[in-house]
Coordinates of N, CA and C in Angstrom, one line a residue:
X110 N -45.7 -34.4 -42.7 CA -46.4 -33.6 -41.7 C -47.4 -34.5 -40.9
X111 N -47.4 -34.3 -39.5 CA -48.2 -35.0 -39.1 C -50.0 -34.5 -38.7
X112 N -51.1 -35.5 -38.3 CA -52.4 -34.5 -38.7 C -52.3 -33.5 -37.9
X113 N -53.4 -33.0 -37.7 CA -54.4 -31.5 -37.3 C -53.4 -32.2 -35.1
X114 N -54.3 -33.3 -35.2 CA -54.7 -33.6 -34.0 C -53.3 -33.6 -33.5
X115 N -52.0 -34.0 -34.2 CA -51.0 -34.3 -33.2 C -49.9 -32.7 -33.4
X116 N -50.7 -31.8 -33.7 CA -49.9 -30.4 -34.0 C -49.2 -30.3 -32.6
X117 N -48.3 -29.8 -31.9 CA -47.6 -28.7 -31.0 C -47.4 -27.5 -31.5
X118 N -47.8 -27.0 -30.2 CA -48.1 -25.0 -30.0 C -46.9 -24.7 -29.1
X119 N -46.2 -23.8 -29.5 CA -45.2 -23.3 -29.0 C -45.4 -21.7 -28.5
X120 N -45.9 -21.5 -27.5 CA -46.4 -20.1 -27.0 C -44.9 -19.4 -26.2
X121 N -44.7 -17.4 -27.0 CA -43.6 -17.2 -26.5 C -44.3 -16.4 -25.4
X122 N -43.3 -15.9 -24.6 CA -42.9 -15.4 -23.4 C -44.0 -14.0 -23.3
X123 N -43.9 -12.7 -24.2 CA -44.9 -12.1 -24.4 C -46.3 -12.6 -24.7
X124 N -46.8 -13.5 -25.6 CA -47.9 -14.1 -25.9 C -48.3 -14.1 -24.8
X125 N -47.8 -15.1 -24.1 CA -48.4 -15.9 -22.5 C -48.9 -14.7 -21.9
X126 N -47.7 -13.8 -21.2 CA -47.7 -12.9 -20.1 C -49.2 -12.0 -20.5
X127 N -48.5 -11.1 -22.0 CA -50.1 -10.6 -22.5 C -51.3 -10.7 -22.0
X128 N -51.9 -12.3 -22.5 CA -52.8 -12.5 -22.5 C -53.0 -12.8 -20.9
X129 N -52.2 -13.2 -19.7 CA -53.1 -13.7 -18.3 C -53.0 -12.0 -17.9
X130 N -52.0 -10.7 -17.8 CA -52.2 -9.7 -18.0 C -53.6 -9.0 -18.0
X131 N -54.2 -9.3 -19.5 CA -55.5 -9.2 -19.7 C -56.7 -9.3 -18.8
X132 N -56.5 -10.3 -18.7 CA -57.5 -10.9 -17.9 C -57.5 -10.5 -16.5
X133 N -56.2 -10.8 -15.7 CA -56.0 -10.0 -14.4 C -56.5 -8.3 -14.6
X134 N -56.2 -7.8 -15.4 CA -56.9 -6.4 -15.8 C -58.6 -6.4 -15.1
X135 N -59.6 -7.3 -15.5 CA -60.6 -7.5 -15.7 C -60.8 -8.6 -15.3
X136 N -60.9 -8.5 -13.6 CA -60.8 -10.1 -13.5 C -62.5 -10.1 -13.3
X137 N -63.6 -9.2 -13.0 CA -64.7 -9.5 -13.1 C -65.5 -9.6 -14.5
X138 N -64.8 -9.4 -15.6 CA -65.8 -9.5 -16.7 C -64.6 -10.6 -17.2
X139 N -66.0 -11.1 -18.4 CA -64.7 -12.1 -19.5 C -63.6 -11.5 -20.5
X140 N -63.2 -12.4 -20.8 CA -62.0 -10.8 -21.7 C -61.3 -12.3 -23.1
X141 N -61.2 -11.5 -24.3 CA -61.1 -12.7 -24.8 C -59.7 -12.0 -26.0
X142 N -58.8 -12.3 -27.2 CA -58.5 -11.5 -27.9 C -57.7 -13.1 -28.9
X143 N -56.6 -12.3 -29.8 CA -56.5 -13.6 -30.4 C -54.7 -13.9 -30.4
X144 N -54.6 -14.7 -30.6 CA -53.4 -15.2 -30.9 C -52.9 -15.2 -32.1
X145 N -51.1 -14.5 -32.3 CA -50.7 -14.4 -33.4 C -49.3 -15.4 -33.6
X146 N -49.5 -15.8 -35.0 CA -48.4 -16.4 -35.1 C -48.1 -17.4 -36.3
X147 N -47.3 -18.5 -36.2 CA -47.0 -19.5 -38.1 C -46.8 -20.5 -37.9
X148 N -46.9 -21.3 -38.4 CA -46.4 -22.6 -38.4 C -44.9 -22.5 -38.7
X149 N -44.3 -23.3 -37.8 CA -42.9 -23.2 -37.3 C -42.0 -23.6 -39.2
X150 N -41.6 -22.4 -39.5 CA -40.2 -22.6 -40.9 C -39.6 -23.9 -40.3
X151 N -39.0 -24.2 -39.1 CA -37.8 -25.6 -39.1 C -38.4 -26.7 -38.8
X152 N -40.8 -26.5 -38.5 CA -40.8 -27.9 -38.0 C -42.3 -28.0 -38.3
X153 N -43.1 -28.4 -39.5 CA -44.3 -28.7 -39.8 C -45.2 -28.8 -38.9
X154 N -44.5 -29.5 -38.0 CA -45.5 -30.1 -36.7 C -45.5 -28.9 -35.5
X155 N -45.2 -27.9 -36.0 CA -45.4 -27.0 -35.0 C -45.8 -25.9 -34.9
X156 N -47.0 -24.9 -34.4 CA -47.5 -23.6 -34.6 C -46.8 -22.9 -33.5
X157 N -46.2 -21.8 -34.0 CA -45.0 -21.0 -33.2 C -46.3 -19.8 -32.9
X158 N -46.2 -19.7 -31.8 CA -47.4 -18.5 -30.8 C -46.9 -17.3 -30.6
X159 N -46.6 -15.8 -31.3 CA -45.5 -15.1 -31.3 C -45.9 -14.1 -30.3
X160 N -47.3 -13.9 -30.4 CA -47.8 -12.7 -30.0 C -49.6 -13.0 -29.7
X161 N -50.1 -12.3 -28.4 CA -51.0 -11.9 -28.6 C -52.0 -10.9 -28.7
X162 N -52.8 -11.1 -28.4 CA -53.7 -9.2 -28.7 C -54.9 -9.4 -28.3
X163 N -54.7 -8.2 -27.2 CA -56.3 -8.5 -25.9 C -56.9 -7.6 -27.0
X164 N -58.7 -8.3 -27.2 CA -59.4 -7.6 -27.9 C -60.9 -6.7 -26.8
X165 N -61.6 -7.5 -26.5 CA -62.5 -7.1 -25.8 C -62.4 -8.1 -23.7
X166 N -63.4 -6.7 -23.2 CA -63.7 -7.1 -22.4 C -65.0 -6.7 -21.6
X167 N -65.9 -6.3 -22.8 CA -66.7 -6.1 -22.3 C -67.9 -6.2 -24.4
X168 N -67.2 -6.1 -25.3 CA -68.0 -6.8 -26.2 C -67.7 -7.7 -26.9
X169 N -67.6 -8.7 -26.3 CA -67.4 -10.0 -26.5 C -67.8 -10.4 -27.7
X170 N -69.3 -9.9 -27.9 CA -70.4 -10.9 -28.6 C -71.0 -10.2 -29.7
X171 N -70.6 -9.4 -30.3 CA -70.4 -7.8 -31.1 C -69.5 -8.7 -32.4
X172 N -70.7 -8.8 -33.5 CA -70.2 -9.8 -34.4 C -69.2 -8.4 -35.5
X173 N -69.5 -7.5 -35.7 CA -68.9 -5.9 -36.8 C -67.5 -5.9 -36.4
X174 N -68.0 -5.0 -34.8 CA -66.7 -4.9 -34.1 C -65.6 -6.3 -34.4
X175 N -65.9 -7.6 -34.1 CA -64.9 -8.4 -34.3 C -64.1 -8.6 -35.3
X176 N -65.3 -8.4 -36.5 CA -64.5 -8.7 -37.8 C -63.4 -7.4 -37.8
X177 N -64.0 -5.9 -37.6 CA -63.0 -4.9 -38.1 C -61.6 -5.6 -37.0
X178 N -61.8 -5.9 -35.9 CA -60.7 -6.1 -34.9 C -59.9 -7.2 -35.8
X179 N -60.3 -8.4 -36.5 CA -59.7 -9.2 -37.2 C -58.8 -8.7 -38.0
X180 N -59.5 -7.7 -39.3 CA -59.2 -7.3 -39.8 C -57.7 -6.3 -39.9
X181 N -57.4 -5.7 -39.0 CA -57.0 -4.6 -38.6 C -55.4 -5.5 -37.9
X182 N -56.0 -6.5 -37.0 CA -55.3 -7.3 -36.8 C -54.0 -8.1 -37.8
X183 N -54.6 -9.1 -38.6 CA -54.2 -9.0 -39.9 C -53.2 -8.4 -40.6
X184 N -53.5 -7.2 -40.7 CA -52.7 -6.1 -41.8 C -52.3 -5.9 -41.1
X185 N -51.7 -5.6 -40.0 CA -50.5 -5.5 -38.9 C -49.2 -6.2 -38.9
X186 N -49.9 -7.5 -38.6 CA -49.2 -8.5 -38.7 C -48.8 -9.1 -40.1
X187 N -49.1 -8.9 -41.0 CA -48.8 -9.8 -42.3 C -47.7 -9.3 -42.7
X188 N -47.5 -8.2 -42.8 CA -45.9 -7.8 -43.3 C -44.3 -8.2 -42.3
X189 N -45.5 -8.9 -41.3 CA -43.9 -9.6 -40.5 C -44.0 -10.8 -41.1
X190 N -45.0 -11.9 -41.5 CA -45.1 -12.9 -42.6 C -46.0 -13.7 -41.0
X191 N -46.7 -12.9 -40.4 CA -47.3 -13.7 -39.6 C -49.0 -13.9 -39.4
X192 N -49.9 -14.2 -39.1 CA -51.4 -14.3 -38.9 C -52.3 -14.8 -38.1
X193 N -53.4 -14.5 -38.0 CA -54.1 -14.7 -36.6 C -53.9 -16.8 -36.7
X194 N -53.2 -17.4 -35.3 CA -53.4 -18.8 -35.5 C -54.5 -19.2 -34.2
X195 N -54.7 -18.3 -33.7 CA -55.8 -18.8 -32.5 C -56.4 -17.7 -32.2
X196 N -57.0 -18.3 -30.7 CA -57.5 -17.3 -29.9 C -57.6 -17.6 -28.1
X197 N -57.8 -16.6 -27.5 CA -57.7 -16.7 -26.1 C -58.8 -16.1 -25.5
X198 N -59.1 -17.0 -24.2 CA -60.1 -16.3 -23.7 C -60.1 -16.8 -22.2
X199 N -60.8 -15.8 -21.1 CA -61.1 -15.7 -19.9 C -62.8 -16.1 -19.6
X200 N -63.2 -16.9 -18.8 CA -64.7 -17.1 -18.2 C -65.0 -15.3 -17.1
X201 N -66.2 -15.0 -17.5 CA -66.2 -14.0 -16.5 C -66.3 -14.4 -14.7
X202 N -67.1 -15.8 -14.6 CA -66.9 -16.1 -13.3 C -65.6 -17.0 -12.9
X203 N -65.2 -16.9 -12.1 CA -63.6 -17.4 -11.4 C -63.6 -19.0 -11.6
X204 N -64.8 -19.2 -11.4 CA -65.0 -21.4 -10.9 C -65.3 -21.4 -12.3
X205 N -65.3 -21.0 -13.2 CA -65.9 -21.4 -14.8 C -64.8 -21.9 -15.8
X206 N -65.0 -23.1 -15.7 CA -63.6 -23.9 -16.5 C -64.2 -24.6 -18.3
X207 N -65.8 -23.9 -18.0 CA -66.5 -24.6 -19.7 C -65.7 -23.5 -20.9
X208 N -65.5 -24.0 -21.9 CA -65.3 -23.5 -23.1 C -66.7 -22.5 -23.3
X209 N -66.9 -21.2 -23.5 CA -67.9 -20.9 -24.0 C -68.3 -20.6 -25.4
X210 N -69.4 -20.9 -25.6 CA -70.0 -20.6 -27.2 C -69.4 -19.2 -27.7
X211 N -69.2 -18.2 -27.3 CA -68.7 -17.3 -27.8 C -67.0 -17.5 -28.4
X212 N -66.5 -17.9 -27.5 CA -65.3 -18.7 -27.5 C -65.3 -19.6 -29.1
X213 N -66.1 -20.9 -28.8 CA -66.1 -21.4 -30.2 C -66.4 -21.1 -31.4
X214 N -67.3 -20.0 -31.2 CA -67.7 -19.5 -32.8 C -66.6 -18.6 -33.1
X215 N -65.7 -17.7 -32.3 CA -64.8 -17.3 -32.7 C -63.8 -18.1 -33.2
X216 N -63.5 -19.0 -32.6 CA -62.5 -19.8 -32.7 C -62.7 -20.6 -34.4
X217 N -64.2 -20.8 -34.3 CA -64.6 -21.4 -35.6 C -64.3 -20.5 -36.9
X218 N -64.7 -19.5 -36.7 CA -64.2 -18.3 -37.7 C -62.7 -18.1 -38.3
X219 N -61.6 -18.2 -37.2 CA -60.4 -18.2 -37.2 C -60.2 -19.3 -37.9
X220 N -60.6 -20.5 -37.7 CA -60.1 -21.8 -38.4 C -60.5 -21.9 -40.0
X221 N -61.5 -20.8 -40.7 CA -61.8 -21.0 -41.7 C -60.3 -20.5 -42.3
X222 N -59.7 -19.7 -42.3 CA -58.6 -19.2 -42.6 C -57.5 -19.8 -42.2
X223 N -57.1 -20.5 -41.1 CA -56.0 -21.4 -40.2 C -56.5 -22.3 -40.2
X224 N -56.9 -23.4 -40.5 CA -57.8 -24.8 -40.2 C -56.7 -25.6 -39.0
X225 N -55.5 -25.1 -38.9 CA -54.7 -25.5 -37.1 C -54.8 -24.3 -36.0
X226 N -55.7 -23.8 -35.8 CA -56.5 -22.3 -34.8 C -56.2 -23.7 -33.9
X227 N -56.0 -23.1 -32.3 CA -56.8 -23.4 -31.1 C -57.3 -22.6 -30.2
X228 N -58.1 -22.9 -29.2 CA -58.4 -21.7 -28.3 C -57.6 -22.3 -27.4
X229 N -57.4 -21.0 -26.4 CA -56.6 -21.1 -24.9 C -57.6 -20.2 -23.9
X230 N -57.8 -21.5 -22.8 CA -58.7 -20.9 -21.8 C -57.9 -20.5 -20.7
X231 N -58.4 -19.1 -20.0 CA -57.3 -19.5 -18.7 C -57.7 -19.9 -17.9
X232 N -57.0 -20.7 -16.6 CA -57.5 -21.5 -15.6 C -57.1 -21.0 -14.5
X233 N -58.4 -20.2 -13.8 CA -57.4 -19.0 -12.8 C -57.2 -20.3 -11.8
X234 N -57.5 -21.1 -11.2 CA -57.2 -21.8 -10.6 C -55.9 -22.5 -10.4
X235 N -55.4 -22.4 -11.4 CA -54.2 -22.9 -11.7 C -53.4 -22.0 -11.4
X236 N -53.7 -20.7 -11.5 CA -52.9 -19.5 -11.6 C -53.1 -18.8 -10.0
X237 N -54.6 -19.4 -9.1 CA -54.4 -18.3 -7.9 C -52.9 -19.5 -7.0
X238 N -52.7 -20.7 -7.6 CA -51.6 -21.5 -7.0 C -50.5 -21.2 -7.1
X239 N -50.0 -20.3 -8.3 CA -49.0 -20.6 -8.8 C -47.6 -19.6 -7.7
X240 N -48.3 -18.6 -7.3 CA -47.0 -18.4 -5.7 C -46.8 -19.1 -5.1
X241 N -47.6 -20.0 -5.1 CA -47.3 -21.5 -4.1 C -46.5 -22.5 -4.7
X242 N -46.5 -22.7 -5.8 CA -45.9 -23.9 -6.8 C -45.2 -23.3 -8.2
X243 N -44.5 -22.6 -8.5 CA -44.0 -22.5 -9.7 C -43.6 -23.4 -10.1
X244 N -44.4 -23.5 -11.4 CA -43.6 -24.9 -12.1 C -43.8 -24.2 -13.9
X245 N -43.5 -24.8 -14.8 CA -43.4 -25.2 -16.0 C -44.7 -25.4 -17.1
X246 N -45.7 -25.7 -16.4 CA -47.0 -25.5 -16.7 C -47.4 -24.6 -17.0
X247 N -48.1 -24.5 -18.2 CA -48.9 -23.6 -18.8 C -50.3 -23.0 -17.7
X248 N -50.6 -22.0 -17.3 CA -51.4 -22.1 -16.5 C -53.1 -21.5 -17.0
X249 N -53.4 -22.4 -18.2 CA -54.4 -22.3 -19.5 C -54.9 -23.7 -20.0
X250 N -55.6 -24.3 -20.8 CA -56.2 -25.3 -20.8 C -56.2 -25.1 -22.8
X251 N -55.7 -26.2 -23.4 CA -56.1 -25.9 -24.8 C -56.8 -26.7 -25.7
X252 N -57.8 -25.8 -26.0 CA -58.6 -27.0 -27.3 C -58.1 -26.6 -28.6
X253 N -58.8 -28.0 -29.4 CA -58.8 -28.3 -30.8 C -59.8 -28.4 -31.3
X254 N -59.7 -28.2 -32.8 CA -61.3 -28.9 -33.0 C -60.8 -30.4 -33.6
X255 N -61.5 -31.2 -33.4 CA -61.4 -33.0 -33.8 C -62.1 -32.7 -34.8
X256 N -62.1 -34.2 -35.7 CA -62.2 -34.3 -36.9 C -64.0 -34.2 -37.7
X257 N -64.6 -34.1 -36.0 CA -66.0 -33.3 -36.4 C -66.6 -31.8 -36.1
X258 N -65.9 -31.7 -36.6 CA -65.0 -29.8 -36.1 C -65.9 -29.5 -34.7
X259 N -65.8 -30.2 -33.7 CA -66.0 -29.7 -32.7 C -64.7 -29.3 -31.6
X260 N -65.2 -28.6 -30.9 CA -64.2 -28.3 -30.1 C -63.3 -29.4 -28.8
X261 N -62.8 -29.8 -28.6 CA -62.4 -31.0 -27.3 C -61.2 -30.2 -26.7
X262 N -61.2 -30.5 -25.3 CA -59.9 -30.1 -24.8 C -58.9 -31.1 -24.8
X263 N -57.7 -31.0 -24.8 CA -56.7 -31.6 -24.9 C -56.0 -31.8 -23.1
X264 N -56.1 -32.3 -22.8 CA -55.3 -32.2 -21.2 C -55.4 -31.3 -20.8
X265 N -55.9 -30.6 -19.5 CA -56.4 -29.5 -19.1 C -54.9 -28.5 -18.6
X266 N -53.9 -29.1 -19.0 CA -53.0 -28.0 -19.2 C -52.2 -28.2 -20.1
X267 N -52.5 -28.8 -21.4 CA -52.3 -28.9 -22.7 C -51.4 -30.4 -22.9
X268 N -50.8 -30.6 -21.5 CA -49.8 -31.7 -22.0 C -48.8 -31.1 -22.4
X269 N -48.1 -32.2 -23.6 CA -46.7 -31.7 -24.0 C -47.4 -31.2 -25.6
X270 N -48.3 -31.2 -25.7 CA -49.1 -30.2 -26.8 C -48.8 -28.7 -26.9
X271 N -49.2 -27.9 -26.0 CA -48.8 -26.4 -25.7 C -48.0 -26.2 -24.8
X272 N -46.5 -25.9 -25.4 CA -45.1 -25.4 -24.4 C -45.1 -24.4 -24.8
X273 N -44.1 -23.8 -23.4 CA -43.9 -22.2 -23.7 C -42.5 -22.3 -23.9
X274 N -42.4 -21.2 -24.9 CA -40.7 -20.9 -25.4 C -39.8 -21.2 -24.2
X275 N -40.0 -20.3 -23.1 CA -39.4 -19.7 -21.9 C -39.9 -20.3 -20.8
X276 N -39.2 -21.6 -20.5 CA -39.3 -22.7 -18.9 C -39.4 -21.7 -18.2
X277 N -39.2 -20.5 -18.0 CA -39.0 -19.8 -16.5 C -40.3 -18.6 -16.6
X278 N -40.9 -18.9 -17.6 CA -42.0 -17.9 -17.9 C -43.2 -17.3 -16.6
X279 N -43.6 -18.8 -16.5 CA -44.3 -18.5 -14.6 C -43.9 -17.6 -13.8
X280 N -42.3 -17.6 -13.3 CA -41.5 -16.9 -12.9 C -41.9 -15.1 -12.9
X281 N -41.3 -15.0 -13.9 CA -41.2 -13.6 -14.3 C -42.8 -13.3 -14.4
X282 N -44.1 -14.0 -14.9 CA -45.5 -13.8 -14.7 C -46.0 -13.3 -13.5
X283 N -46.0 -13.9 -12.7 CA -45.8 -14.2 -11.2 C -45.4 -12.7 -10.6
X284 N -44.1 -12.6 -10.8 CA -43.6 -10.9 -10.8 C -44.5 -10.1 -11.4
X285 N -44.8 -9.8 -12.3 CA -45.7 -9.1 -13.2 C -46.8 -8.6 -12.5
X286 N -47.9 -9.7 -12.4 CA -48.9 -9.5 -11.9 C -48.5 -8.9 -10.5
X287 N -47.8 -9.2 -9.4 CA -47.1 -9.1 -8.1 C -47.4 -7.7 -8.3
X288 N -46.6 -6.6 -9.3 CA -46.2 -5.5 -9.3 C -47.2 -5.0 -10.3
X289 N -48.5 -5.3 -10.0 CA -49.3 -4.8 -10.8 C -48.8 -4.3 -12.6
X290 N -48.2 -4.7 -13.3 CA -48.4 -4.5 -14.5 C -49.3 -4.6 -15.2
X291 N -50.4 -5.6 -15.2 CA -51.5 -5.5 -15.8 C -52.4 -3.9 -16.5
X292 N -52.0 -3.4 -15.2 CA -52.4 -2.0 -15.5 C -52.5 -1.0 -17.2
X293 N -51.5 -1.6 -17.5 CA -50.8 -1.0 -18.8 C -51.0 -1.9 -19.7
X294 N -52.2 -2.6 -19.8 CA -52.5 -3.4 -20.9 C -53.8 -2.9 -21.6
X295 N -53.6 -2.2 -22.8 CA -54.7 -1.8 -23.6 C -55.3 -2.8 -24.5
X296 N -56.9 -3.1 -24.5 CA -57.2 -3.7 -25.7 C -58.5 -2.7 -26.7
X297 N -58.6 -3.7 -27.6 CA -59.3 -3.1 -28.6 C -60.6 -2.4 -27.7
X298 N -61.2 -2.8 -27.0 CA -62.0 -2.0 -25.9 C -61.9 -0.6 -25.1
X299 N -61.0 -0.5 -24.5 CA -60.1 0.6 -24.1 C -60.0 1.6 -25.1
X300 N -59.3 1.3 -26.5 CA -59.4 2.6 -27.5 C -60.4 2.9 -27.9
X301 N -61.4 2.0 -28.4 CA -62.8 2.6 -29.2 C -63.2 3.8 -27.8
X302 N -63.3 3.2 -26.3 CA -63.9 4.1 -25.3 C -63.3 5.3 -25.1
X303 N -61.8 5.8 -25.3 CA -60.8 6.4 -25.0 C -59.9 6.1 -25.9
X304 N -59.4 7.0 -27.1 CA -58.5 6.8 -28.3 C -57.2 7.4 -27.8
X305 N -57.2 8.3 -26.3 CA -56.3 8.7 -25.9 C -55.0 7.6 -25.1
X306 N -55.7 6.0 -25.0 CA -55.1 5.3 -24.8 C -54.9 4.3 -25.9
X307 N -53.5 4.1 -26.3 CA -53.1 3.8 -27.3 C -52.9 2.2 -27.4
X308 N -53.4 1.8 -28.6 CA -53.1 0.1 -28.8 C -52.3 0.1 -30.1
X309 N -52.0 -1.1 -30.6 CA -51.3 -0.9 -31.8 C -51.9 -0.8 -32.9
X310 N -53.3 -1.0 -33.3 CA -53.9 -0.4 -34.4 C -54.7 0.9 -34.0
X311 N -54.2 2.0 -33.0 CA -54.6 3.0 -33.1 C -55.1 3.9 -34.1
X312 N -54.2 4.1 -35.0 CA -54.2 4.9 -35.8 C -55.5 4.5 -37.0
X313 N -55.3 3.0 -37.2 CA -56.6 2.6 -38.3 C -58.0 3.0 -37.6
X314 N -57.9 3.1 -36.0 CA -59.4 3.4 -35.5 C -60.1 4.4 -35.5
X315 N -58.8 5.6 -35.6 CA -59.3 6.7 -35.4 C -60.7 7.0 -36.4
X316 N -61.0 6.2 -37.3 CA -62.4 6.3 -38.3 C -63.6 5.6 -37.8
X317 N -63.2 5.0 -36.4 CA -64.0 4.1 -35.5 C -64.5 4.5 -34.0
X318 N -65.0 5.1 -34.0 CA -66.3 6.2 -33.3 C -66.3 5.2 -32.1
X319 N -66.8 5.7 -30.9 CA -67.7 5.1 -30.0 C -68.9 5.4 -30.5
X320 N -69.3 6.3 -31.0 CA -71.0 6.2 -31.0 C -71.3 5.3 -32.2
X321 N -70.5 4.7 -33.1 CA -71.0 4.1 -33.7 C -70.7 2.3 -33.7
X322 N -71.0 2.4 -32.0 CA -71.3 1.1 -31.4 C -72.5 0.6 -31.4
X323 N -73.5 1.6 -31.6 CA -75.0 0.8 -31.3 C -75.1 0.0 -32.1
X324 N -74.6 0.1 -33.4 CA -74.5 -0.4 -34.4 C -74.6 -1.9 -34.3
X325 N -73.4 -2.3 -33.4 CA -72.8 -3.7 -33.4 C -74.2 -4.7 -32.8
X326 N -75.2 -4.1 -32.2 CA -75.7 -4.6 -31.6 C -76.8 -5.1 -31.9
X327 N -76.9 -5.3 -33.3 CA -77.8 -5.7 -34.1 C -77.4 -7.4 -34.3
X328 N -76.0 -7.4 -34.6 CA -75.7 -8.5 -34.7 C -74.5 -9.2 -33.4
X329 N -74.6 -10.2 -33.4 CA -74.1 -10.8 -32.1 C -73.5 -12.5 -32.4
X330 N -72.4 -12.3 -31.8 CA -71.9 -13.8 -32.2 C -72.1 -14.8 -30.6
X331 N -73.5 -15.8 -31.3 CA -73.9 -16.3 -30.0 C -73.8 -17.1 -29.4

C-alpha cells in the first residue's frame, strides 16, 4: 500500500451531484455535510466515495448537533460495510476559495476515525463555467492532511488524485441544476426545522427537537 499522501479518491455520480446540489440550494449561506464511503476491496490505493450527506446550512459551527449528525450517520451506513471517509464543504461568499477553520476541525475529527478523510471544497468558479466548457474535471478542490496533520490542497482540481466514477458526470450535473433539482435536497438542517421534510435519518430525529437547539450553542467548533 502506498502512503497517506499518494491515496486516490474515487467520487461516484450521486456523491458529486449531492453534494454541488447542496450548495446551489443555498448558494448564499455556507453549507457543509460529509462524505461516505471505503477503501476500495480491489485496490489499497484507493478511497471509493459512494455517497454523500448534506448536513447543515446554516449550523455549521454547533459542536452537539454535529456529533449526533455523525453519529446517526454512521449507524446508517455501517450495515452496508461503509463509513464517514470525508467531508464537503461550500464558502458562504462566491470569490472564497480558503479552506475554512470550521471545515478543518471537522475534517480533523473525521480523521481520528479514518486517518485517509479529505475535504472537498466547491469551486463555484469552476462551476459558474462549466455551460461553457464541459469537461471531465471535478469542479471542487481537494485537501489532505500532510505529515504535519495540517491541511494542504492538492491541485486545485485534485489532479488525477480525485476522479469521478462517471466521465460524463458534469453532463448530467449541468442538467440538474438547469432544471432546478436542487430543490429536493434535504439536509440535517431542514429536518430538525421541519420533520415533515424527510432525510434519511428521519426517523432517529424524531427525539431531536428544534427547541432543543439553544443548547448547541454553548459549544461551537471554531
Amino acid at each position: 500500500m502506498v502512503g497517506h499522501g499518494e491515496l486516490r479518491y474515487e467520487i461516484s455520480q450521486d456523491a458529486y451531484i449531492k453534494l454541488v446540489l447542496h450548495a446551489q440550494k443555498h448558494k448564499t449561506a455556507a453549507v457543509n455535510g460529509v462524505l461516505v464511503g471505503r477503501v476500495s476491496p480491489r485496490d489499497d490505493d484507493v478511497v471509493e466515495i459512494t455517497d454523500s450527506v448534506p448536513l447543515f446550512h446554516s449550523h455549521l459551527g454547533l459542536l452537539p448537533i454535529l456529533e449526533i449528525s455523525l453519529i446517526l450517520v454512521e449507524e446508517h451506513y455501517s450495515a452496508q460495510g461503509l463509513g464517514i471517509v470525508g467531508c464537503f464543504h461550500d464558502n458562504e461568499r462566491y470569490d472564497d476559495a480558503e479552506l475554512s477553520g470550521v471545515a478543518k476541525n471537522i475534517g480533523d475529527h473525521i480523521c481520528r476515525y479514518f486517518p485517509q478523510a479529505v475535504i472537498l471544497l466547491l469551486d463555484n468558479k469552476k462551476l459558474e463555467v462549466l455551460p461553457k466548457k464541459i469537461d471531465e474535471r471535478p469542479v471542487m478542490q481537494l485537501y489532505v492532511r500532510d505529515a504535519s496533520k495540517n491541511w494542504e490542497l492538492v491541485e486545485s482540481d485534485g489532479g488525477s488524485r480525485l476522479v469521478t466514477k462517471e466521465p460524463t458526470v458534469n453532463a448530467l450535473l449541468l442538467d440538474y441544476i438547469t432544471t432546478e433539482k436542487w430543490q429536493g435536497v434535504v439536509d440535517f438542517d431542514d429536518h430538525v426545522d421541519d420533520i415533515s421534510k424527510k432525510a434519511f435519518f428521519s426517523k432517529s430525529l424524531l427525539i431531536f427537537s428544534h427547541s432543543s437547539l439553544w443548547l448547541c450553542h454553548r459549544d461551537q467548533v471554531s
